[in-house]
Amino acid sequence: LARQKITADGGTAEFTQDPTGLVLTGGNPLGLPAGTPVDALLAPQFATGGSLVTQGVSTTIRLPDQLVMGIAVTPIKQLTVMFDAQYTWWEVLDVIPLDFEILPNQSLVLNDESVWTWRFGAEFLVSQKRDLKFRLGYIFHEAAAPDQSVIPNLPEAARTDYSVGVGGRISKTFYVDVAYMFVDAVNRRGRTV
């Protein structure tokens, strides 16, 4: 198990204040008058000297280990059937530390879990002369990230993939392969907007 690490230095964090229109109520814990706009209170943090200005950021993440096992058998001369299983230790990527230049360091908590991926495939030789082969495939990926922490990074939500393809020799020097894969992904938005 290698558990390699990647360090990303020299990143830039940019912050933008989105107006909320919120106002403080009377008797608020800040002791400010009722009706004070929250946006006005936060605005100085986005200006020069504030902590939410454009600033440098870096991180070091640990990549997950993978264990992959597979087998291929040829029950008859024209047919090859394949199977493999992959276990990925996503929990090592459970937290992404963010080291900001000005802001206090923070962590993006992903709560990833280790998962299996299962792959099945078959290849049937239709014509020996043209080396014409027909292929089918099926893949099932478990979801490593819980719903509340799905972001546009790996690991993704659970999904099932179906594929079909054909390939054959069109001349002594050219071989053509054509394939199509349909990916049936579970629709989970999580924190993605």
Short mmCIF file of N, CA and C in Angstrom, two decimals:
data_model
loop_
_atom_site.label_atom_id
_atom_site.label_comp_id
_atom_site.label_asym_id
_atom_site.label_seq_id
_atom_site.Cartn_x
_atom_site.Cartn_y
_atom_site.Cartn_z
N LEU A 1 0.85 -1.18 0.00
CA LEU A 1 0.00 0.00 0.00
C LEU A 1 0.89 1.24 0.00
N ALA A 2 0.83 1.99 -1.07
CA ALA A 2 1.75 3.11 -1.25
C ALA A 2 1.25 4.40 -0.61
N ARG A 3 -0.02 4.67 -0.74
CA ARG A 3 -0.61 5.90 -0.21
C ARG A 3 0.24 7.13 -0.53
N GLN A 4 0.36 7.40 -1.80
CA GLN A 4 1.12 8.55 -2.28
C GLN A 4 0.42 9.85 -1.90
N LYS A 5 1.22 10.90 -1.74
CA LYS A 5 0.67 12.22 -1.42
C LYS A 5 0.98 13.19 -2.55
N ILE A 6 0.06 14.12 -2.74
CA ILE A 6 0.25 15.19 -3.72
C ILE A 6 0.13 16.51 -2.97
N THR A 7 1.09 17.40 -3.21
CA THR A 7 1.04 18.73 -2.62
C THR A 7 0.79 19.74 -3.73
N ALA A 8 -0.20 20.59 -3.54
CA ALA A 8 -0.52 21.64 -4.50
C ALA A 8 -0.24 22.98 -3.84
N ASP A 9 0.83 23.64 -4.28
CA ASP A 9 1.19 24.96 -3.76
C ASP A 9 0.88 26.01 -4.82
N GLY A 10 0.80 27.25 -4.39
CA GLY A 10 0.62 28.36 -5.33
C GLY A 10 -0.80 28.52 -5.84
N GLY A 11 -1.77 27.95 -5.14
CA GLY A 11 -3.16 28.13 -5.54
C GLY A 11 -3.67 29.51 -5.13
N THR A 12 -4.80 29.88 -5.68
CA THR A 12 -5.40 31.18 -5.35
C THR A 12 -6.84 30.95 -4.91
N ALA A 13 -7.17 31.50 -3.75
CA ALA A 13 -8.54 31.45 -3.24
C ALA A 13 -9.18 32.81 -3.46
N GLU A 14 -10.32 32.82 -4.14
CA GLU A 14 -11.04 34.06 -4.39
C GLU A 14 -12.39 34.00 -3.68
N PHE A 15 -12.76 35.09 -3.02
CA PHE A 15 -14.01 35.15 -2.27
C PHE A 15 -14.87 36.28 -2.81
N THR A 16 -16.17 36.03 -2.91
CA THR A 16 -17.13 37.04 -3.38
C THR A 16 -18.27 37.10 -2.39
N GLN A 17 -18.64 38.31 -2.02
CA GLN A 17 -19.77 38.48 -1.12
C GLN A 17 -21.06 38.43 -1.92
N ASP A 18 -21.92 37.50 -1.57
CA ASP A 18 -23.24 37.42 -2.18
C ASP A 18 -24.24 38.12 -1.26
N PRO A 19 -24.94 39.14 -1.76
CA PRO A 19 -25.91 39.85 -0.91
C PRO A 19 -26.99 38.91 -0.38
N THR A 20 -27.26 39.03 0.92
CA THR A 20 -28.28 38.16 1.53
C THR A 20 -29.57 38.92 1.83
N GLY A 21 -29.45 40.23 2.04
CA GLY A 21 -30.62 41.02 2.40
C GLY A 21 -31.05 40.81 3.85
N LEU A 22 -30.26 40.07 4.63
CA LEU A 22 -30.60 39.81 6.02
C LEU A 22 -30.35 41.06 6.88
N VAL A 23 -31.17 41.23 7.91
CA VAL A 23 -30.98 42.32 8.87
C VAL A 23 -31.06 41.74 10.28
N LEU A 24 -30.40 42.42 11.21
CA LEU A 24 -30.42 41.98 12.61
C LEU A 24 -31.76 42.34 13.25
N THR A 25 -32.18 41.50 14.16
CA THR A 25 -33.41 41.77 14.91
C THR A 25 -33.04 42.48 16.21
N GLY A 26 -34.03 43.01 16.88
CA GLY A 26 -33.80 43.66 18.17
C GLY A 26 -33.32 42.64 19.19
N GLY A 27 -32.46 43.04 20.11
CA GLY A 27 -31.95 42.16 21.16
C GLY A 27 -30.96 41.14 20.63
N ASN A 28 -30.32 41.44 19.49
CA ASN A 28 -29.34 40.50 18.92
C ASN A 28 -28.10 40.42 19.80
N PRO A 29 -27.32 39.32 19.75
CA PRO A 29 -26.15 39.14 20.63
C PRO A 29 -25.03 40.13 20.37
N LEU A 30 -25.08 40.85 19.21
CA LEU A 30 -24.03 41.84 18.93
C LEU A 30 -24.35 43.18 19.58
N GLY A 31 -25.56 43.34 20.09
CA GLY A 31 -25.96 44.60 20.72
C GLY A 31 -26.15 45.73 19.72
N LEU A 32 -26.32 45.42 18.46
CA LEU A 32 -26.51 46.44 17.42
C LEU A 32 -27.99 46.73 17.24
N PRO A 33 -28.31 47.89 16.68
CA PRO A 33 -29.72 48.25 16.51
C PRO A 33 -30.44 47.30 15.56
N ALA A 34 -31.70 47.08 15.82
CA ALA A 34 -32.53 46.27 14.92
C ALA A 34 -32.53 46.91 13.54
N GLY A 35 -32.49 46.07 12.50
CA GLY A 35 -32.49 46.58 11.13
C GLY A 35 -31.10 46.77 10.55
N THR A 36 -30.05 46.54 11.36
CA THR A 36 -28.68 46.67 10.84
C THR A 36 -28.47 45.59 9.78
N PRO A 37 -28.06 45.98 8.54
CA PRO A 37 -27.86 44.99 7.48
C PRO A 37 -26.64 44.11 7.76
N VAL A 38 -26.82 42.81 7.71
CA VAL A 38 -25.72 41.85 7.92
C VAL A 38 -24.68 42.00 6.82
N ASP A 39 -25.13 42.27 5.58
CA ASP A 39 -24.20 42.43 4.46
C ASP A 39 -23.21 43.57 4.72
N ALA A 40 -23.69 44.66 5.33
CA ALA A 40 -22.81 45.80 5.63
C ALA A 40 -21.79 45.44 6.71
N LEU A 41 -22.20 44.58 7.65
CA LEU A 41 -21.28 44.16 8.70
C LEU A 41 -20.15 43.29 8.14
N LEU A 42 -20.47 42.47 7.12
CA LEU A 42 -19.48 41.56 6.55
C LEU A 42 -18.63 42.19 5.45
N ALA A 43 -19.10 43.26 4.83
CA ALA A 43 -18.41 43.87 3.69
C ALA A 43 -16.93 44.17 3.96
N PRO A 44 -16.53 44.67 5.14
CA PRO A 44 -15.10 44.94 5.36
C PRO A 44 -14.20 43.70 5.25
N GLN A 45 -14.76 42.52 5.47
CA GLN A 45 -13.96 41.30 5.37
C GLN A 45 -13.55 41.01 3.92
N PHE A 46 -14.32 41.56 2.96
CA PHE A 46 -14.03 41.34 1.54
C PHE A 46 -13.21 42.49 0.94
N ALA A 47 -12.89 43.50 1.73
CA ALA A 47 -12.10 44.65 1.27
C ALA A 47 -10.65 44.49 1.72
N THR A 48 -9.77 45.32 1.18
CA THR A 48 -8.35 45.29 1.54
C THR A 48 -8.19 45.34 3.05
N GLY A 49 -7.39 44.44 3.58
CA GLY A 49 -7.20 44.33 5.01
C GLY A 49 -8.11 43.31 5.67
N GLY A 50 -9.13 42.85 4.96
CA GLY A 50 -10.05 41.83 5.48
C GLY A 50 -9.47 40.43 5.29
N SER A 51 -10.12 39.46 5.90
CA SER A 51 -9.61 38.10 5.80
C SER A 51 -10.19 37.33 4.61
N LEU A 52 -11.20 37.89 3.93
CA LEU A 52 -11.81 37.21 2.79
C LEU A 52 -11.43 37.86 1.46
N VAL A 53 -10.19 38.32 1.36
CA VAL A 53 -9.66 38.87 0.11
C VAL A 53 -8.97 37.74 -0.66
N THR A 54 -8.70 37.97 -1.94
CA THR A 54 -7.98 36.98 -2.74
C THR A 54 -6.64 36.70 -2.06
N GLN A 55 -6.33 35.41 -1.89
CA GLN A 55 -5.13 35.02 -1.16
C GLN A 55 -4.63 33.66 -1.62
N GLY A 56 -3.40 33.37 -1.26
CA GLY A 56 -2.82 32.08 -1.62
C GLY A 56 -3.41 30.96 -0.78
N VAL A 57 -3.41 29.74 -1.36
CA VAL A 57 -3.89 28.56 -0.66
C VAL A 57 -3.10 27.36 -1.16
N SER A 58 -2.87 26.41 -0.26
CA SER A 58 -2.18 25.17 -0.65
C SER A 58 -2.82 24.00 0.08
N THR A 59 -2.51 22.81 -0.38
CA THR A 59 -3.04 21.61 0.25
C THR A 59 -2.13 20.43 -0.03
N THR A 60 -2.23 19.43 0.80
CA THR A 60 -1.58 18.13 0.57
C THR A 60 -2.64 17.08 0.76
N ILE A 61 -2.83 16.26 -0.26
CA ILE A 61 -3.83 15.20 -0.15
C ILE A 61 -3.16 13.84 -0.34
N ARG A 62 -3.72 12.86 0.30
CA ARG A 62 -3.24 11.49 0.18
C ARG A 62 -4.13 10.77 -0.84
N LEU A 63 -3.50 10.12 -1.80
CA LEU A 63 -4.25 9.39 -2.82
C LEU A 63 -4.61 8.01 -2.30
N PRO A 64 -5.78 7.52 -2.68
CA PRO A 64 -6.22 6.21 -2.17
C PRO A 64 -5.47 5.05 -2.83
N ASP A 65 -5.24 4.01 -2.05
CA ASP A 65 -4.69 2.77 -2.60
C ASP A 65 -5.79 2.05 -3.35
N GLN A 66 -5.37 1.18 -4.26
CA GLN A 66 -6.32 0.36 -5.01
C GLN A 66 -5.80 -1.07 -5.07
N LEU A 67 -6.69 -2.00 -4.92
CA LEU A 67 -6.40 -3.41 -5.09
C LEU A 67 -7.28 -3.89 -6.23
N VAL A 68 -6.67 -4.41 -7.31
CA VAL A 68 -7.42 -4.85 -8.47
C VAL A 68 -7.08 -6.31 -8.75
N MET A 69 -8.12 -7.11 -8.91
CA MET A 69 -7.95 -8.53 -9.22
C MET A 69 -8.83 -8.85 -10.43
N GLY A 70 -8.35 -9.71 -11.31
CA GLY A 70 -9.15 -10.04 -12.47
C GLY A 70 -8.85 -11.42 -13.00
N ILE A 71 -9.76 -11.90 -13.81
CA ILE A 71 -9.60 -13.21 -14.43
C ILE A 71 -10.27 -13.17 -15.79
N ALA A 72 -9.69 -13.89 -16.75
CA ALA A 72 -10.30 -14.05 -18.06
C ALA A 72 -10.26 -15.53 -18.40
N VAL A 73 -11.36 -16.05 -18.92
CA VAL A 73 -11.43 -17.46 -19.30
C VAL A 73 -11.98 -17.55 -20.72
N THR A 74 -11.61 -18.62 -21.41
CA THR A 74 -12.08 -18.88 -22.76
C THR A 74 -12.79 -20.24 -22.75
N PRO A 75 -14.11 -20.22 -22.46
CA PRO A 75 -14.83 -21.49 -22.36
C PRO A 75 -14.96 -22.21 -23.71
N ILE A 76 -15.04 -21.43 -24.80
CA ILE A 76 -14.99 -21.98 -26.15
C ILE A 76 -14.04 -21.11 -26.96
N LYS A 77 -13.56 -21.61 -28.08
CA LYS A 77 -12.51 -20.93 -28.85
C LYS A 77 -12.87 -19.48 -29.20
N GLN A 78 -14.12 -19.20 -29.54
CA GLN A 78 -14.51 -17.86 -29.99
C GLN A 78 -14.89 -16.91 -28.86
N LEU A 79 -15.03 -17.38 -27.64
CA LEU A 79 -15.56 -16.55 -26.55
C LEU A 79 -14.56 -16.40 -25.41
N THR A 80 -14.33 -15.15 -25.02
CA THR A 80 -13.53 -14.84 -23.84
C THR A 80 -14.42 -14.07 -22.88
N VAL A 81 -14.48 -14.52 -21.63
CA VAL A 81 -15.28 -13.88 -20.60
C VAL A 81 -14.31 -13.35 -19.54
N MET A 82 -14.53 -12.09 -19.13
CA MET A 82 -13.62 -11.43 -18.19
C MET A 82 -14.38 -10.90 -16.98
N PHE A 83 -13.69 -10.88 -15.86
CA PHE A 83 -14.25 -10.32 -14.62
C PHE A 83 -13.10 -9.69 -13.85
N ASP A 84 -13.33 -8.51 -13.28
CA ASP A 84 -12.36 -7.97 -12.32
C ASP A 84 -13.09 -7.21 -11.23
N ALA A 85 -12.43 -7.12 -10.10
CA ALA A 85 -12.95 -6.40 -8.94
C ALA A 85 -11.87 -5.45 -8.45
N GLN A 86 -12.29 -4.27 -8.08
CA GLN A 86 -11.34 -3.26 -7.60
C GLN A 86 -11.84 -2.71 -6.28
N TYR A 87 -10.96 -2.70 -5.29
CA TYR A 87 -11.28 -2.09 -4.00
C TYR A 87 -10.44 -0.82 -3.88
N THR A 88 -11.09 0.30 -3.59
CA THR A 88 -10.39 1.58 -3.47
C THR A 88 -10.57 2.11 -2.06
N TRP A 89 -9.46 2.42 -1.40
CA TRP A 89 -9.46 2.92 -0.03
C TRP A 89 -9.68 4.43 -0.02
N TRP A 90 -10.92 4.86 -0.36
CA TRP A 90 -11.23 6.28 -0.43
C TRP A 90 -11.18 6.97 0.93
N GLU A 91 -11.29 6.23 2.04
CA GLU A 91 -11.33 6.92 3.33
C GLU A 91 -10.03 7.66 3.63
N VAL A 92 -8.93 7.35 2.93
CA VAL A 92 -7.69 8.11 3.15
C VAL A 92 -7.82 9.53 2.61
N LEU A 93 -8.81 9.76 1.75
CA LEU A 93 -9.08 11.09 1.22
C LEU A 93 -10.30 11.68 1.95
N ASP A 94 -10.40 11.36 3.23
CA ASP A 94 -11.55 11.74 4.05
C ASP A 94 -11.62 13.25 4.30
N VAL A 95 -10.45 13.88 4.42
CA VAL A 95 -10.38 15.30 4.72
C VAL A 95 -9.35 15.96 3.81
N ILE A 96 -9.70 17.09 3.23
CA ILE A 96 -8.76 17.86 2.42
C ILE A 96 -8.39 19.12 3.21
N PRO A 97 -7.12 19.21 3.68
CA PRO A 97 -6.71 20.39 4.43
C PRO A 97 -6.50 21.59 3.49
N LEU A 98 -6.95 22.75 3.88
CA LEU A 98 -6.76 23.98 3.10
C LEU A 98 -5.94 24.95 3.94
N ASP A 99 -4.74 25.24 3.47
CA ASP A 99 -3.83 26.14 4.19
C ASP A 99 -3.85 27.50 3.49
N PHE A 100 -4.60 28.45 4.08
CA PHE A 100 -4.76 29.78 3.50
C PHE A 100 -3.63 30.71 3.93
N GLU A 101 -3.39 31.70 3.11
CA GLU A 101 -2.36 32.69 3.40
C GLU A 101 -2.79 33.62 4.54
N ILE A 102 -4.07 34.00 4.58
CA ILE A 102 -4.57 34.94 5.59
C ILE A 102 -5.57 34.27 6.53
N LEU A 103 -6.57 33.61 5.97
CA LEU A 103 -7.59 32.93 6.78
C LEU A 103 -6.95 31.83 7.63
N PRO A 104 -7.57 31.48 8.74
CA PRO A 104 -7.08 30.31 9.49
C PRO A 104 -7.23 29.06 8.61
N ASN A 105 -6.33 28.12 8.80
CA ASN A 105 -6.39 26.88 8.04
C ASN A 105 -7.71 26.17 8.32
N GLN A 106 -8.25 25.54 7.29
CA GLN A 106 -9.52 24.86 7.40
C GLN A 106 -9.43 23.50 6.72
N SER A 107 -10.45 22.69 6.88
CA SER A 107 -10.49 21.38 6.25
C SER A 107 -11.83 21.18 5.57
N LEU A 108 -11.78 20.60 4.37
CA LEU A 108 -12.98 20.21 3.66
C LEU A 108 -13.21 18.74 4.01
N VAL A 109 -14.26 18.47 4.80
CA VAL A 109 -14.54 17.11 5.26
C VAL A 109 -15.41 16.41 4.22
N LEU A 110 -14.93 15.28 3.70
CA LEU A 110 -15.64 14.55 2.66
C LEU A 110 -16.39 13.33 3.18
N ASN A 111 -15.90 12.72 4.26
CA ASN A 111 -16.50 11.50 4.82
C ASN A 111 -16.57 10.36 3.81
N ASP A 112 -15.54 10.22 2.98
CA ASP A 112 -15.53 9.16 1.98
C ASP A 112 -15.37 7.80 2.63
N GLU A 113 -15.89 6.79 1.95
CA GLU A 113 -15.79 5.40 2.42
C GLU A 113 -15.13 4.57 1.34
N SER A 114 -14.45 3.52 1.72
CA SER A 114 -13.85 2.61 0.77
C SER A 114 -14.94 1.80 0.08
N VAL A 115 -14.74 1.51 -1.21
CA VAL A 115 -15.79 0.84 -1.99
C VAL A 115 -15.20 -0.15 -2.99
N TRP A 116 -16.09 -0.99 -3.50
CA TRP A 116 -15.77 -1.95 -4.55
C TRP A 116 -16.30 -1.45 -5.88
N THR A 117 -15.61 -1.82 -6.95
CA THR A 117 -16.08 -1.66 -8.32
C THR A 117 -16.02 -3.04 -8.96
N TRP A 118 -17.08 -3.42 -9.64
CA TRP A 118 -17.17 -4.75 -10.26
C TRP A 118 -17.29 -4.56 -11.77
N ARG A 119 -16.47 -5.29 -12.53
CA ARG A 119 -16.49 -5.19 -13.99
C ARG A 119 -16.64 -6.58 -14.61
N PHE A 120 -17.53 -6.67 -15.59
CA PHE A 120 -17.76 -7.92 -16.33
C PHE A 120 -17.67 -7.61 -17.81
N GLY A 121 -17.09 -8.50 -18.57
CA GLY A 121 -17.00 -8.27 -20.01
C GLY A 121 -16.97 -9.58 -20.77
N ALA A 122 -17.31 -9.49 -22.04
CA ALA A 122 -17.26 -10.67 -22.91
C ALA A 122 -16.87 -10.21 -24.30
N GLU A 123 -16.09 -11.04 -24.97
CA GLU A 123 -15.66 -10.76 -26.34
C GLU A 123 -15.88 -12.03 -27.17
N PHE A 124 -16.62 -11.88 -28.27
CA PHE A 124 -16.93 -13.03 -29.11
C PHE A 124 -16.32 -12.82 -30.49
N LEU A 125 -15.51 -13.78 -30.94
CA LEU A 125 -14.88 -13.72 -32.26
C LEU A 125 -15.90 -14.18 -33.30
N VAL A 126 -16.35 -13.22 -34.14
CA VAL A 126 -17.35 -13.51 -35.16
C VAL A 126 -16.70 -14.07 -36.42
N SER A 127 -15.56 -13.49 -36.82
CA SER A 127 -14.87 -13.91 -38.04
C SER A 127 -13.36 -13.93 -37.81
N GLN A 128 -12.76 -15.11 -37.96
CA GLN A 128 -11.31 -15.24 -37.80
C GLN A 128 -10.58 -14.48 -38.91
N LYS A 129 -11.10 -14.52 -40.14
CA LYS A 129 -10.45 -13.89 -41.30
C LYS A 129 -10.28 -12.38 -41.09
N ARG A 130 -11.30 -11.72 -40.64
CA ARG A 130 -11.26 -10.26 -40.42
C ARG A 130 -10.97 -9.90 -38.97
N ASP A 131 -10.73 -10.90 -38.13
CA ASP A 131 -10.52 -10.67 -36.70
C ASP A 131 -11.67 -9.81 -36.15
N LEU A 132 -12.89 -10.11 -36.60
CA LEU A 132 -14.08 -9.35 -36.21
C LEU A 132 -14.58 -9.84 -34.87
N LYS A 133 -14.66 -8.90 -33.90
CA LYS A 133 -15.05 -9.25 -32.54
C LYS A 133 -16.21 -8.38 -32.08
N PHE A 134 -17.12 -8.98 -31.35
CA PHE A 134 -18.24 -8.29 -30.74
C PHE A 134 -18.01 -8.30 -29.23
N ARG A 135 -18.22 -7.14 -28.56
CA ARG A 135 -17.92 -7.03 -27.13
C ARG A 135 -19.11 -6.47 -26.35
N LEU A 136 -19.26 -6.96 -25.12
CA LEU A 136 -20.26 -6.46 -24.17
C LEU A 136 -19.56 -6.21 -22.84
N GLY A 137 -20.04 -5.21 -22.09
CA GLY A 137 -19.46 -4.94 -20.78
C GLY A 137 -20.49 -4.42 -19.80
N TYR A 138 -20.21 -4.62 -18.54
CA TYR A 138 -21.07 -4.15 -17.44
C TYR A 138 -20.16 -3.77 -16.28
N ILE A 139 -20.38 -2.60 -15.71
CA ILE A 139 -19.60 -2.13 -14.56
C ILE A 139 -20.56 -1.60 -13.51
N PHE A 140 -20.30 -1.93 -12.25
CA PHE A 140 -21.05 -1.34 -11.15
C PHE A 140 -20.06 -0.72 -10.16
N HIS A 141 -20.24 0.58 -9.89
CA HIS A 141 -19.42 1.31 -8.93
C HIS A 141 -20.27 1.63 -7.71
N GLU A 142 -19.77 1.31 -6.53
CA GLU A 142 -20.45 1.74 -5.32
C GLU A 142 -20.14 3.23 -5.09
N ALA A 143 -20.97 3.90 -4.31
CA ALA A 143 -20.75 5.31 -3.99
C ALA A 143 -19.81 5.42 -2.80
N ALA A 144 -18.71 6.13 -2.98
CA ALA A 144 -17.76 6.32 -1.89
C ALA A 144 -18.11 7.55 -1.05
N ALA A 145 -18.72 8.55 -1.67
CA ALA A 145 -19.03 9.79 -0.97
C ALA A 145 -20.49 9.79 -0.52
N PRO A 146 -20.75 10.15 0.74
CA PRO A 146 -22.14 10.25 1.18
C PRO A 146 -22.84 11.41 0.49
N ASP A 147 -24.17 11.37 0.48
CA ASP A 147 -24.95 12.41 -0.21
C ASP A 147 -24.56 13.82 0.19
N GLN A 148 -24.33 14.04 1.47
CA GLN A 148 -24.08 15.40 1.94
C GLN A 148 -22.71 15.93 1.52
N SER A 149 -21.82 15.09 1.00
CA SER A 149 -20.51 15.61 0.62
C SER A 149 -20.16 15.31 -0.83
N VAL A 150 -21.17 15.15 -1.68
CA VAL A 150 -20.88 14.97 -3.10
C VAL A 150 -20.46 16.32 -3.68
N ILE A 151 -19.27 16.34 -4.25
CA ILE A 151 -18.73 17.54 -4.90
C ILE A 151 -18.26 17.12 -6.29
N PRO A 152 -17.94 18.07 -7.16
CA PRO A 152 -17.56 17.67 -8.52
C PRO A 152 -16.14 17.10 -8.62
N ASN A 153 -15.75 16.29 -7.70
CA ASN A 153 -14.46 15.59 -7.70
C ASN A 153 -14.73 14.11 -7.59
N LEU A 154 -13.70 13.32 -7.76
CA LEU A 154 -13.81 11.90 -7.42
C LEU A 154 -13.76 11.81 -5.91
N PRO A 155 -14.35 10.82 -5.29
CA PRO A 155 -15.15 9.77 -5.89
C PRO A 155 -16.57 10.25 -6.18
N GLU A 156 -17.18 9.62 -7.12
CA GLU A 156 -18.51 10.03 -7.55
C GLU A 156 -19.59 9.19 -6.88
N ALA A 157 -20.81 9.47 -7.27
CA ALA A 157 -21.95 8.71 -6.76
C ALA A 157 -21.95 7.31 -7.35
N ALA A 158 -22.81 6.44 -6.84
CA ALA A 158 -22.95 5.10 -7.39
C ALA A 158 -23.39 5.20 -8.85
N ARG A 159 -22.87 4.30 -9.67
CA ARG A 159 -23.30 4.30 -11.06
C ARG A 159 -23.14 2.91 -11.66
N THR A 160 -23.90 2.68 -12.72
CA THR A 160 -23.83 1.43 -13.47
C THR A 160 -23.54 1.79 -14.92
N ASP A 161 -22.58 1.10 -15.52
CA ASP A 161 -22.18 1.36 -16.90
C ASP A 161 -22.47 0.14 -17.75
N TYR A 162 -23.01 0.39 -18.94
CA TYR A 162 -23.27 -0.68 -19.90
C TYR A 162 -22.54 -0.33 -21.18
N SER A 163 -21.83 -1.29 -21.77
CA SER A 163 -21.10 -0.99 -23.00
C SER A 163 -21.28 -2.08 -24.03
N VAL A 164 -21.16 -1.66 -25.29
CA VAL A 164 -21.23 -2.59 -26.41
C VAL A 164 -20.23 -2.09 -27.44
N GLY A 165 -19.60 -3.02 -28.14
CA GLY A 165 -18.63 -2.61 -29.13
C GLY A 165 -18.37 -3.69 -30.15
N VAL A 166 -17.73 -3.28 -31.24
CA VAL A 166 -17.34 -4.19 -32.30
C VAL A 166 -16.01 -3.71 -32.86
N GLY A 167 -15.19 -4.63 -33.27
CA GLY A 167 -13.90 -4.27 -33.85
C GLY A 167 -13.50 -5.29 -34.89
N GLY A 168 -12.77 -4.83 -35.90
CA GLY A 168 -12.33 -5.76 -36.93
C GLY A 168 -11.26 -5.15 -37.81
N ARG A 169 -10.55 -6.01 -38.50
CA ARG A 169 -9.49 -5.59 -39.40
C ARG A 169 -10.11 -5.19 -40.73
N ILE A 170 -9.77 -3.98 -41.23
CA ILE A 170 -10.29 -3.54 -42.53
C ILE A 170 -9.22 -3.64 -43.61
N SER A 171 -7.96 -3.82 -43.21
CA SER A 171 -6.87 -4.06 -44.15
C SER A 171 -5.73 -4.69 -43.36
N LYS A 172 -4.61 -4.94 -44.03
CA LYS A 172 -3.47 -5.53 -43.33
C LYS A 172 -2.93 -4.63 -42.23
N THR A 173 -3.07 -3.31 -42.41
CA THR A 173 -2.47 -2.37 -41.45
C THR A 173 -3.49 -1.62 -40.59
N PHE A 174 -4.79 -1.73 -40.89
CA PHE A 174 -5.77 -0.97 -40.12
C PHE A 174 -6.77 -1.88 -39.43
N TYR A 175 -7.06 -1.52 -38.19
CA TYR A 175 -8.04 -2.22 -37.37
C TYR A 175 -8.97 -1.15 -36.81
N VAL A 176 -10.24 -1.35 -36.87
CA VAL A 176 -11.21 -0.35 -36.40
C VAL A 176 -11.99 -0.91 -35.22
N ASP A 177 -12.11 -0.11 -34.17
CA ASP A 177 -12.93 -0.44 -33.01
C ASP A 177 -13.97 0.65 -32.83
N VAL A 178 -15.20 0.27 -32.58
CA VAL A 178 -16.28 1.21 -32.30
C VAL A 178 -16.97 0.71 -31.04
N ALA A 179 -17.23 1.63 -30.09
CA ALA A 179 -17.88 1.23 -28.85
C ALA A 179 -18.81 2.33 -28.36
N TYR A 180 -19.78 1.94 -27.58
CA TYR A 180 -20.71 2.88 -26.95
C TYR A 180 -20.88 2.46 -25.50
N MET A 181 -20.86 3.44 -24.59
CA MET A 181 -21.09 3.16 -23.18
C MET A 181 -22.21 4.06 -22.67
N PHE A 182 -23.18 3.47 -22.01
CA PHE A 182 -24.25 4.20 -21.35
C PHE A 182 -23.95 4.20 -19.86
N VAL A 183 -23.88 5.38 -19.25
CA VAL A 183 -23.60 5.51 -17.83
C VAL A 183 -24.88 5.93 -17.11
N ASP A 184 -25.36 5.06 -16.23
CA ASP A 184 -26.57 5.32 -15.46
C ASP A 184 -26.12 5.74 -14.06
N ALA A 185 -26.03 7.06 -13.84
CA ALA A 185 -25.53 7.59 -12.57
C ALA A 185 -26.69 8.01 -11.69
N VAL A 186 -26.56 7.73 -10.41
CA VAL A 186 -27.54 8.17 -9.43
C VAL A 186 -27.46 9.68 -9.35
N ASN A 187 -28.58 10.37 -9.39
CA ASN A 187 -28.59 11.82 -9.34
C ASN A 187 -28.53 12.30 -7.90
N ARG A 188 -27.31 12.71 -7.47
CA ARG A 188 -27.15 13.24 -6.12
C ARG A 188 -26.48 14.60 -6.23
N ARG A 189 -27.07 15.60 -5.65
CA ARG A 189 -26.51 16.93 -5.75
C ARG A 189 -25.57 17.26 -4.59
N GLY A 190 -25.89 16.78 -3.38
CA GLY A 190 -25.03 17.09 -2.25
C GLY A 190 -24.76 18.57 -2.14
N ARG A 191 -23.46 18.95 -2.03
CA ARG A 191 -23.10 20.36 -1.91
C ARG A 191 -22.93 21.02 -3.26
N THR A 192 -23.12 20.29 -4.35
CA THR A 192 -22.93 20.86 -5.68
C THR A 192 -24.10 21.76 -6.01
N VAL A 193 -23.80 22.96 -6.48
CA VAL A 193 -24.85 23.92 -6.86
C VAL A 193 -24.74 24.18 -8.36
#
